[in-house]
Tab-separated table of C-alpha atoms and ligand atoms in Angstrom:
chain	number	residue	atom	x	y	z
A	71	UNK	CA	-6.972	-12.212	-19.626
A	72	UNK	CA	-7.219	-11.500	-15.829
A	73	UNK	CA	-9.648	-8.829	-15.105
A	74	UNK	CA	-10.776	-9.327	-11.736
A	75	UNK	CA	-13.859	-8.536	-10.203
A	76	UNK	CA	-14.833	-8.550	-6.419
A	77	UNK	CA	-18.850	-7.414	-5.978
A	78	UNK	CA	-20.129	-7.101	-2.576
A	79	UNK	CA	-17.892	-9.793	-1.161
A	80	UNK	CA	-18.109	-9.772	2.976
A	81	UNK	CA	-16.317	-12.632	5.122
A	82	UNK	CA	-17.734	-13.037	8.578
A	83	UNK	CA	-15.475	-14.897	11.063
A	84	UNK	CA	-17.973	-15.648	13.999
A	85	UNK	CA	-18.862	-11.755	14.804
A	86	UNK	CA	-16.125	-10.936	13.544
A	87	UNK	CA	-16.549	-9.066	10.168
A	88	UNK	CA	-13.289	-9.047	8.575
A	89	UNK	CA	-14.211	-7.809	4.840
A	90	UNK	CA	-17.541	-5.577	4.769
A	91	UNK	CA	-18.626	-4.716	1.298
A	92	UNK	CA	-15.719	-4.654	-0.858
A	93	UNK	CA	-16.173	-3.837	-4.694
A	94	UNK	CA	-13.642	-3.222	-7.995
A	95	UNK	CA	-13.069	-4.110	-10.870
A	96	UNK	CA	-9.103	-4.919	-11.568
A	97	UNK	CA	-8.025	-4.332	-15.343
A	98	UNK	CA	-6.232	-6.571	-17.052
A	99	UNK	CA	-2.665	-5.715	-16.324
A	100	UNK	CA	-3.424	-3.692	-13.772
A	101	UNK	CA	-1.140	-3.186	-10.668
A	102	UNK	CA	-3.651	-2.731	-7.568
A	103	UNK	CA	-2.196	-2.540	-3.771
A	104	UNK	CA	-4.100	-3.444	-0.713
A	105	UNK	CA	-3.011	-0.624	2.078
A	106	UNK	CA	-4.073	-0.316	5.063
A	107	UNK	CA	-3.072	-0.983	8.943
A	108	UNK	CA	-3.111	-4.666	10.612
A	109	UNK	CA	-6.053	-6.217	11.150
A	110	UNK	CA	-7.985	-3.946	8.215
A	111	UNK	CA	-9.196	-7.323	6.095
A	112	UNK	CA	-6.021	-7.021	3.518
A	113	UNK	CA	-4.702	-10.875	3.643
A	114	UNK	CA	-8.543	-12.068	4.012
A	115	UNK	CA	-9.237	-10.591	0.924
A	116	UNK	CA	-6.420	-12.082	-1.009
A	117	UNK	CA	-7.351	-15.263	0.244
A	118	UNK	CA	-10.972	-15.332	-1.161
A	119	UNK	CA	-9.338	-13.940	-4.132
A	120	UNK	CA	-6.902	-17.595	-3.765
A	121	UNK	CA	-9.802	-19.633	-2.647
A	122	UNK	CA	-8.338	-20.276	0.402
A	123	UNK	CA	-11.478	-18.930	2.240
A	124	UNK	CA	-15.006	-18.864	1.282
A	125	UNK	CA	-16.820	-15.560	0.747
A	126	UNK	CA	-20.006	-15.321	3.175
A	127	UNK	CA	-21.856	-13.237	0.193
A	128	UNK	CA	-20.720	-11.751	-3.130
A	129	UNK	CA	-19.113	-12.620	-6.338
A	130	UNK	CA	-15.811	-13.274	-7.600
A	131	UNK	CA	-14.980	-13.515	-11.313
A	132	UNK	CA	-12.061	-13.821	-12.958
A	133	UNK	CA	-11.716	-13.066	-16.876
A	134	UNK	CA	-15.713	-12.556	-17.040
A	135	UNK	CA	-15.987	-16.191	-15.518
A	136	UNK	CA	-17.487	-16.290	-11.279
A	137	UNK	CA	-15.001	-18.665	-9.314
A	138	UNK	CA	-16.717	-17.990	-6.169
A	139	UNK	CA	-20.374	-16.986	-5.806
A	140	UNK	CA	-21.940	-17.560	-2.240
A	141	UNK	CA	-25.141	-17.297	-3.401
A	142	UNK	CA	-25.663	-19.811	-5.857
A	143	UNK	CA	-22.658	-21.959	-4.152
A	144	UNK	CA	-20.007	-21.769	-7.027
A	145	UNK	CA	-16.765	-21.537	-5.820
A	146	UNK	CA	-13.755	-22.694	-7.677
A	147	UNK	CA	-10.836	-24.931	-5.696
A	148	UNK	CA	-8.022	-22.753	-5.623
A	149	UNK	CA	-5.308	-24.579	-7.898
A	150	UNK	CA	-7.996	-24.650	-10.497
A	151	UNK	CA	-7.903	-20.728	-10.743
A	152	UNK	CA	-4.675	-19.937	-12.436
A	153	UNK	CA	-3.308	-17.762	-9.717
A	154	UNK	CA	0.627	-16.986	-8.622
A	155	UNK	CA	1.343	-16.593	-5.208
A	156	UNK	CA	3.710	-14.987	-2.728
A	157	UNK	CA	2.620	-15.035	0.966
A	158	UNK	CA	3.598	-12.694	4.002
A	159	UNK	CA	5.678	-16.060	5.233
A	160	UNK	CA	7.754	-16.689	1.988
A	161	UNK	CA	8.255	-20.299	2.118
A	162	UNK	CA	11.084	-21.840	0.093
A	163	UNK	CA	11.612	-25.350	0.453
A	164	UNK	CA	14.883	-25.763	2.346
A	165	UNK	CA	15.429	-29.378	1.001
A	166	UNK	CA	15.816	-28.085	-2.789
A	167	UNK	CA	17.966	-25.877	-4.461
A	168	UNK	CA	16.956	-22.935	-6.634
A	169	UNK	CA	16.357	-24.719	-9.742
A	170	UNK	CA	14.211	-27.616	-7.664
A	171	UNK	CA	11.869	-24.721	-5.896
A	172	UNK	CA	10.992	-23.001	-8.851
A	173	UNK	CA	10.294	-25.847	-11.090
A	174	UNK	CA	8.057	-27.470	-8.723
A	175	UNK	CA	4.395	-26.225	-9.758
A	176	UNK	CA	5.262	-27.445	-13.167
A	177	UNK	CA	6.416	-30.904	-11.881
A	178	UNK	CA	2.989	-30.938	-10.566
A	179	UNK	CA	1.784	-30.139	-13.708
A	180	UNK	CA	3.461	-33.262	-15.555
A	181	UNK	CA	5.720	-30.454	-17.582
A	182	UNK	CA	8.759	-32.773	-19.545
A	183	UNK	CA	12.363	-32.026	-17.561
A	184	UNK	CA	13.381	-30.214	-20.442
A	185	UNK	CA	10.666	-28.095	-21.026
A	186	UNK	CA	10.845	-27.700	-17.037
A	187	UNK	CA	14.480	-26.543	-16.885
A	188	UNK	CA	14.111	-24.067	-19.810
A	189	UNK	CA	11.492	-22.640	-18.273
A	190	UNK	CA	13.046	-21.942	-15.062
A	191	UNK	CA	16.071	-20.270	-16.642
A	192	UNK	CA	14.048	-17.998	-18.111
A	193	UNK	CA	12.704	-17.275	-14.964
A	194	UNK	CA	15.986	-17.317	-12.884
A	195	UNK	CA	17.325	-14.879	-15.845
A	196	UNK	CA	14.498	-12.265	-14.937
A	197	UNK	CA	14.708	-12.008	-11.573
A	198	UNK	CA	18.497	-12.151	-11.770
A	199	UNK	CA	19.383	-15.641	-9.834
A	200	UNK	CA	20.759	-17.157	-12.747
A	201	UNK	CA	24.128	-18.049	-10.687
A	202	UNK	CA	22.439	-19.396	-7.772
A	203	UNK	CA	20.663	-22.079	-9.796
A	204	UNK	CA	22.261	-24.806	-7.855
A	205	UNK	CA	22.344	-23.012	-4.756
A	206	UNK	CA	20.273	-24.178	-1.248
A	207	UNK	CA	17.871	-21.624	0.652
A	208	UNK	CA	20.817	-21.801	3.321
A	209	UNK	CA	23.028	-20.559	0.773
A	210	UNK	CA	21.050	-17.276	-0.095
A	211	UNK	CA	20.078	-13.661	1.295
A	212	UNK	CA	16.756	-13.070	2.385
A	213	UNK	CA	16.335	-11.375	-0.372
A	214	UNK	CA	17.733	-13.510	-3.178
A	215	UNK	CA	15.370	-16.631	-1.189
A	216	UNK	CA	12.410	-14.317	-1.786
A	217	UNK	CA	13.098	-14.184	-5.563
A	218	UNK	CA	12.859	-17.546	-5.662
A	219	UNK	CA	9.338	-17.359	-4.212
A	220	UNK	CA	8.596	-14.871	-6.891
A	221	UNK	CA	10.331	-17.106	-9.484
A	222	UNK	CA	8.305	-19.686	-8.491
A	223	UNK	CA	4.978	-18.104	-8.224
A	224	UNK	CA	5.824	-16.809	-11.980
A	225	UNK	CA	6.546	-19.839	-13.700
A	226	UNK	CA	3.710	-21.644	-14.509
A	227	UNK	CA	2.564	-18.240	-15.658
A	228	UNK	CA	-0.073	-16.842	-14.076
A	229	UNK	CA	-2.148	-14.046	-15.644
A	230	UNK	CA	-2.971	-12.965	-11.962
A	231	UNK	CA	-0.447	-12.738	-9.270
A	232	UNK	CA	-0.872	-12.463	-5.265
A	233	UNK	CA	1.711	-11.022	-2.982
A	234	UNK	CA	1.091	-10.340	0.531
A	235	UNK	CA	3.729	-8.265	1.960
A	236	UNK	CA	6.405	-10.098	0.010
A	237	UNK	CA	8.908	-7.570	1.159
A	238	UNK	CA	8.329	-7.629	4.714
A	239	UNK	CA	11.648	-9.610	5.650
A	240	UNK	CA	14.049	-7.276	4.142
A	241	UNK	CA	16.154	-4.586	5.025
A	242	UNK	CA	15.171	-1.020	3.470
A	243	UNK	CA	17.827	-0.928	1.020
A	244	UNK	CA	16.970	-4.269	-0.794
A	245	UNK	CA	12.994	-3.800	0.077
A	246	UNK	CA	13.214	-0.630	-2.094
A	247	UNK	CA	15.089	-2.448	-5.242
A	248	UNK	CA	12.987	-5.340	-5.338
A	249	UNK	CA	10.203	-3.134	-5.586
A	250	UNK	CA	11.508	-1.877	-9.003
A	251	UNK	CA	12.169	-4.841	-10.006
A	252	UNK	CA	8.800	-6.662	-8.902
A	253	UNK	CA	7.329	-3.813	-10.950
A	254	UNK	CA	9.636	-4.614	-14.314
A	255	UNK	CA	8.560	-7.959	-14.095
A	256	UNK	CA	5.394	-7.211	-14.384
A	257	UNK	CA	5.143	-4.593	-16.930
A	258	UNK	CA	7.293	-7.355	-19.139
A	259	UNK	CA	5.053	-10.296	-18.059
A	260	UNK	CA	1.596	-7.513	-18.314
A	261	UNK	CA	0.064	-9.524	-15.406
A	262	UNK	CA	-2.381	-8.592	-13.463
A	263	UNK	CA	-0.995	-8.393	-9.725
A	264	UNK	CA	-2.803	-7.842	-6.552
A	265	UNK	CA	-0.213	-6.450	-3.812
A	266	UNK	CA	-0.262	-6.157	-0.394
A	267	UNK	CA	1.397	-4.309	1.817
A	268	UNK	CA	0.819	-1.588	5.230
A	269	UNK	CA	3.646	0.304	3.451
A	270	UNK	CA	2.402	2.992	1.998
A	271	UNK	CA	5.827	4.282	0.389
A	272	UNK	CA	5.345	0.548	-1.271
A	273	UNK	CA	2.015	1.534	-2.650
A	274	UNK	CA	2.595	4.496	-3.439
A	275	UNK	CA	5.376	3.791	-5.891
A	276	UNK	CA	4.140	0.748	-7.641
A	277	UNK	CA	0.439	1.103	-8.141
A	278	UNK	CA	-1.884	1.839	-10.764
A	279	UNK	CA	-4.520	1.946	-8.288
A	280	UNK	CA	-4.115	1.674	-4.348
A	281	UNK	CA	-7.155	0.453	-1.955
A	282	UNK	CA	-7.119	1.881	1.119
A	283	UNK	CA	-8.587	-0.453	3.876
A	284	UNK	CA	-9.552	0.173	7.629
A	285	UNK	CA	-11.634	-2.106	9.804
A	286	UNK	CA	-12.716	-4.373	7.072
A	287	UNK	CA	-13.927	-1.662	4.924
A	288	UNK	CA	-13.066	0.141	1.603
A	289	UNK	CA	-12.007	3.372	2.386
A	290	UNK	CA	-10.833	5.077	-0.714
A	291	UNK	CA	-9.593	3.492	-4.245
A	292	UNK	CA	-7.622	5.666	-6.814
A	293	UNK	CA	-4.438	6.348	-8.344
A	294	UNK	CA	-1.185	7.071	-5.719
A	295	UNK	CA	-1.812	10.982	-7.158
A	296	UNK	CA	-5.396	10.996	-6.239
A	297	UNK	CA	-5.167	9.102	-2.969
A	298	UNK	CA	-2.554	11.685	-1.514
A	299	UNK	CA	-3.975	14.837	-2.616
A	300	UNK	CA	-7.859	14.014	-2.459
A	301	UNK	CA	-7.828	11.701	0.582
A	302	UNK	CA	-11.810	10.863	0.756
A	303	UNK	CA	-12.007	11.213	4.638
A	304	UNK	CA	-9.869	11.940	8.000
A	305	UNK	CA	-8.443	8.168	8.163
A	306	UNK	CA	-7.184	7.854	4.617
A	307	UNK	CA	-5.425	11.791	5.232
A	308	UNK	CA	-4.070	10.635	8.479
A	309	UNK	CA	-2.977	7.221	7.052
A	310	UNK	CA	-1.525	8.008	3.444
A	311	UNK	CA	1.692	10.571	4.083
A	312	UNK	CA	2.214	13.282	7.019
A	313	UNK	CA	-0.903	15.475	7.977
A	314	UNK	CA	-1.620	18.119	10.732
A	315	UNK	CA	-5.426	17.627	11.752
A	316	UNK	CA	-6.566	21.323	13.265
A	317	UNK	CA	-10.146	21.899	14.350
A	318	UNK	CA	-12.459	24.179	12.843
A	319	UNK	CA	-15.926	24.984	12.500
A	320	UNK	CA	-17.892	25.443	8.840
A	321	UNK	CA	-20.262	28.197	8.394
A	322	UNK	CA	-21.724	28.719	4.893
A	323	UNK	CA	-18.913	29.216	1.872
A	324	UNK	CA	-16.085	29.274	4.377
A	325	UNK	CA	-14.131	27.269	7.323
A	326	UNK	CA	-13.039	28.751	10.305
A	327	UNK	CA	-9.701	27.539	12.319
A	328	UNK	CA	-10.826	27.128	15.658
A	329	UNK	CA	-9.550	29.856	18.471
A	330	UNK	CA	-8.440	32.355	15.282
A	331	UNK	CA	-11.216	34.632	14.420
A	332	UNK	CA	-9.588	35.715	11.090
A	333	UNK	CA	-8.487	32.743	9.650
A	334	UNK	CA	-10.581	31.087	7.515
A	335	UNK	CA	-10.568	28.502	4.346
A	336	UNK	CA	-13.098	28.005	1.390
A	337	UNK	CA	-15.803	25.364	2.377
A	338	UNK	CA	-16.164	23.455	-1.149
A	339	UNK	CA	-17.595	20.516	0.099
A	340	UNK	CA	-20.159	22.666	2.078
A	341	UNK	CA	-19.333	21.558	4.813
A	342	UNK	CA	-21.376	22.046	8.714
A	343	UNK	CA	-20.422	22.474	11.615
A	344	UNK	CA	-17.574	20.778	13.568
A	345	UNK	CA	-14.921	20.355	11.056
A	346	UNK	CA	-11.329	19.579	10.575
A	347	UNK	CA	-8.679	21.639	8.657
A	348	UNK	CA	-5.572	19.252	7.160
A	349	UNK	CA	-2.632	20.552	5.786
A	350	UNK	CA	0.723	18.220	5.642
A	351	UNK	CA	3.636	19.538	6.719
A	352	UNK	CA	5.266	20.130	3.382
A	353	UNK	CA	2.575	22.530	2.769
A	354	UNK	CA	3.643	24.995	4.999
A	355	UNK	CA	6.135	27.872	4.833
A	356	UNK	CA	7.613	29.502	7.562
A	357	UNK	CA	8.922	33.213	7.251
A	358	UNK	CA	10.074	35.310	9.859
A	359	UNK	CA	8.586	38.225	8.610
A	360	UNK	CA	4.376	37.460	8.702
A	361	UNK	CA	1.932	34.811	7.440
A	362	UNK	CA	-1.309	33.502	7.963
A	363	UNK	CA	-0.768	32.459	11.941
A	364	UNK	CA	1.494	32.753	14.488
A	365	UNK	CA	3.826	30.629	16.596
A	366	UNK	CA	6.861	29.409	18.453
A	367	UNK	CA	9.662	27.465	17.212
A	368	UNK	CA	9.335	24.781	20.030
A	369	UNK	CA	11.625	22.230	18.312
A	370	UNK	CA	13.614	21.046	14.981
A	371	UNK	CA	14.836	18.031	13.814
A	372	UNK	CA	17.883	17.964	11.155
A	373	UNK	CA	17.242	15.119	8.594
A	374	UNK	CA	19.696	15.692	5.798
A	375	UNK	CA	17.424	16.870	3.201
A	376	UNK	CA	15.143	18.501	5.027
A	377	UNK	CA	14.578	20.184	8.354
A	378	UNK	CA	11.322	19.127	10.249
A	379	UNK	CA	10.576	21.849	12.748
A	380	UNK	CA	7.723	21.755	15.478
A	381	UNK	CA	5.995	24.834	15.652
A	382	UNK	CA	3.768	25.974	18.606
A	383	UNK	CA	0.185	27.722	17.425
A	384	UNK	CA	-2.064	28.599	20.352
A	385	UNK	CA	-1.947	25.316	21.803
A	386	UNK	CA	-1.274	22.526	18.882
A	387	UNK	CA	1.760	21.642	17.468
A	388	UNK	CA	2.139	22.121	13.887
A	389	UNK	CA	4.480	20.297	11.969
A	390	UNK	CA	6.421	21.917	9.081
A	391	UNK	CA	8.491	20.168	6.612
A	392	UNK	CA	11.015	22.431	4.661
A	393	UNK	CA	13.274	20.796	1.965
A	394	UNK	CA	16.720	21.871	1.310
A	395	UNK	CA	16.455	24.368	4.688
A	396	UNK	CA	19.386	25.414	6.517
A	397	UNK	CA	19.319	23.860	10.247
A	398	UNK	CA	20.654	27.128	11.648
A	399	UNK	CA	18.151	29.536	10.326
A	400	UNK	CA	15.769	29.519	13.237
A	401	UNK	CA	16.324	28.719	17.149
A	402	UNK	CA	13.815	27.653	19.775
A	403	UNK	CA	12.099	29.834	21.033
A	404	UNK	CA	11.698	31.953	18.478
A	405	UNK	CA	8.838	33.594	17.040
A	406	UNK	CA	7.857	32.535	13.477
A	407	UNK	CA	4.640	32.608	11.378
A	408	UNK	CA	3.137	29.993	9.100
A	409	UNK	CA	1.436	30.139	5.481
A	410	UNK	CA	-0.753	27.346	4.645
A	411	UNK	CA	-0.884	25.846	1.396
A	412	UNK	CA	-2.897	23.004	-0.261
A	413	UNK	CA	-5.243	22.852	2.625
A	414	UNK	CA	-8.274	20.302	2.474
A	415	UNK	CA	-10.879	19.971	4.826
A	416	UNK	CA	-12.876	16.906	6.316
A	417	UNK	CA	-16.330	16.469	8.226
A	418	UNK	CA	-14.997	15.851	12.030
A	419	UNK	CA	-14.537	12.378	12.655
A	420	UNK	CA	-15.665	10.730	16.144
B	975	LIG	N1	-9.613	-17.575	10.551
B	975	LIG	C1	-9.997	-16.500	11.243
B	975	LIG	N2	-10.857	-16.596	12.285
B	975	LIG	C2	-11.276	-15.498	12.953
B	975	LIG	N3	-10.861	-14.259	12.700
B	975	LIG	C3	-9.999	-14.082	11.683
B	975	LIG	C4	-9.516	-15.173	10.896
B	975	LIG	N4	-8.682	-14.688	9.942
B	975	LIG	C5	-8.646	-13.354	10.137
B	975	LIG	N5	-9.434	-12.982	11.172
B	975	LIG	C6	-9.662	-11.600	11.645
B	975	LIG	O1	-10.032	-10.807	10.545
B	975	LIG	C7	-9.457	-9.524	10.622
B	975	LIG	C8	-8.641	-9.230	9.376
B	975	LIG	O2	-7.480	-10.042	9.367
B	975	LIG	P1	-6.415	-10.009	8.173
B	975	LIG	O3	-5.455	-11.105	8.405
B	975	LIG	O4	-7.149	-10.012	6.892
B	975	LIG	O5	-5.722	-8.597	8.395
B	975	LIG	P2	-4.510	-7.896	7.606
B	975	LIG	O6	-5.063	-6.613	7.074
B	975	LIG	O7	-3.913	-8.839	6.643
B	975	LIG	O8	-3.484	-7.555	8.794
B	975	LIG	P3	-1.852	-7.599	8.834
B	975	LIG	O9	-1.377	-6.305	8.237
B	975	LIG	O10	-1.576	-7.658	10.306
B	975	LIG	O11	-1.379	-8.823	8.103
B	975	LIG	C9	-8.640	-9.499	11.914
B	975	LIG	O12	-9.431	-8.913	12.913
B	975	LIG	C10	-8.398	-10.966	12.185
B	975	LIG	O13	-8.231	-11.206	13.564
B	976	LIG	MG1	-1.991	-9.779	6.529
């Protein structure tokens, strides 16, 4: 069993407050990611998770049992907790080949040569290095060395698993297989994996749940579905997909678009005052024939499947996202209008 539980957990670095309050509670085979831009806390927190750092206050269990507990000084040496491990850095010992690197924790562990070597087949055989067992790292792709981090991290089978950005050195293509397969292996295995990542395409894709982190703070945890439609404030909108930020004000049951007296939007979070309007850019139509606002085709960009236009309101850009449009159908210039769909609306952030 690895449920996982964080409560109140903070690491100070000097002044430096690099995880402020962070709480969950990670389900046993649950696949959580950790998004959120550099700097936000995301590798500190895996690392109290590890045991690699000490929590400054709060409690860590894992399985109902606390590993780390600042308070009453319990904290758990890190090989002791069970935990697989892929780093940012994935290091793969040059000096051994395949079969070597991802037998080693269970070398450590006194496991028979036998048992060893049947054990990292199996694990070779899922993430499809079988062939390469005799192979060097200076014999492999980028890609096929960072399955053998993963093989390695899996084979003493942990029942929680740690990847920091364990795609970061590979090209799109392969970054977005590996995700699929990172994912089968662990809806076979039904481990419990922490993942991080500032990719939010990543995250999106393979999470149960996705944390979204900013300045050492918890911003918003939920499911990909939740995060994107029901962003909990300005930075998790602006951070998780495409937005278009335009200012308003809120005045009882509705919200009114700055600078356009007759637009307005519902107000369900009663909003006051200074407000913001956010609407991304697949969310808007354009017509040439009327709509809500509008504007001036100032600019559009052909991108196979789509065309991404730039629109001129008053005096913001808007930016419209139209699948399957035809390139040709509008020209600069030109004067269009705008329907807004799906709009949400935040407090105005400083
Ligand atoms: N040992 C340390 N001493 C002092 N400050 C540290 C230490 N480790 C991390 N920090 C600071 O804590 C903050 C969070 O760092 P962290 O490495 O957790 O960020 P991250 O979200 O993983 O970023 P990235 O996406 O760039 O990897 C940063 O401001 C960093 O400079
Ligand atoms: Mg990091």
């Amino acid at each position: 069993m690895a449920e996982l539980k964080l409560h109140h957990i903070y690491k100070r670095f000097g002044n430096v407050t690099a995880v402020g309050d962070f709480n969950i509670d990670v389900a046993d085979g649950e696949f959580i990611s950790f998004l959120g831009p550099s700097g936000c806390g995301k590798t500190t927190t895996l690392r109290l998770i590890a045991g690699f750092e000490k929590p400054t206050e709060g409690i860590i269990t894992i399985g109902g049992t606390e590993i780390s507990n600042a308070e009453k000084g319990v904290f758990l040496a890190p090989e002791k907790r069970g935990i697989g491990m892929v780093f940012q850095s994935y290091a793969v010992w040059p000096h051994m080949n395949v079969v070597d690197n991802v037998g080693y924790p269970l070398k450590i562990q006194n496991v028979s040569k036998e048992e060893r070597l049947q054990r990292v087949m199996k694990m070779l055989e899922l993430v499809h290095l079988k062939e390469y067992a005799e192979r060097f790292p200076n014999q492999l792709s980028g890609g096929q060395q960072q399955r053998v981090a993963l093989a390695r991290a899996l084979v003493a089978q942990p029942s929680l698993l740690l990847l920091d950005e364990p795609l970061s050195n590979l090209d799109a293509k392969l970054r977005e297989s590996m995700r699929f397969e990172i994912s089968a292996i662990q809806k076979e295995l039904g481990i419990t994996v922490i993942y991080v990542t500032h990719d939010q395409s990543e995250a999106m894709t393979m999470s149960d749940r996705i944390v979204v982190m900013s300045m050492g703070k918890v911003q918003q945890i939920g499911r990909p579905y939740e995060i994107y439609t029901q962003p909990a404030n300005q930075m998790v909108a602006d951070f998780i997909g495409l937005v278009n930020f335009i200012p308003a004000t809120a005045k009882g049951d509705r919200i009114f678009v700055n600078g356009h007296e007759t637009l307005s939007f519902p107000n369900p979070k009663k909003l006051a005052g200074d407000a913001v309007i956010a609407v991304r850019p697949e969310n808007i139509t354009i017509s040439k024939t009327g709509g809500m606002v509008e504007g001036v085709m100032n600019h559009r960009f052909y991108m196979g499947d789509s065309v991404d236009y730039r629109v001129k309101v008053k005096d913001q850009i808007i930016r419209v996202i139209q699948k399957g449009a035809v390139y040709g159908t509008y020209h600069d210039g030109e004067t269009v209008y705008l329907d807004f769909d799906n709009v949400m609306s935040f407090a105005k952030e400083e």
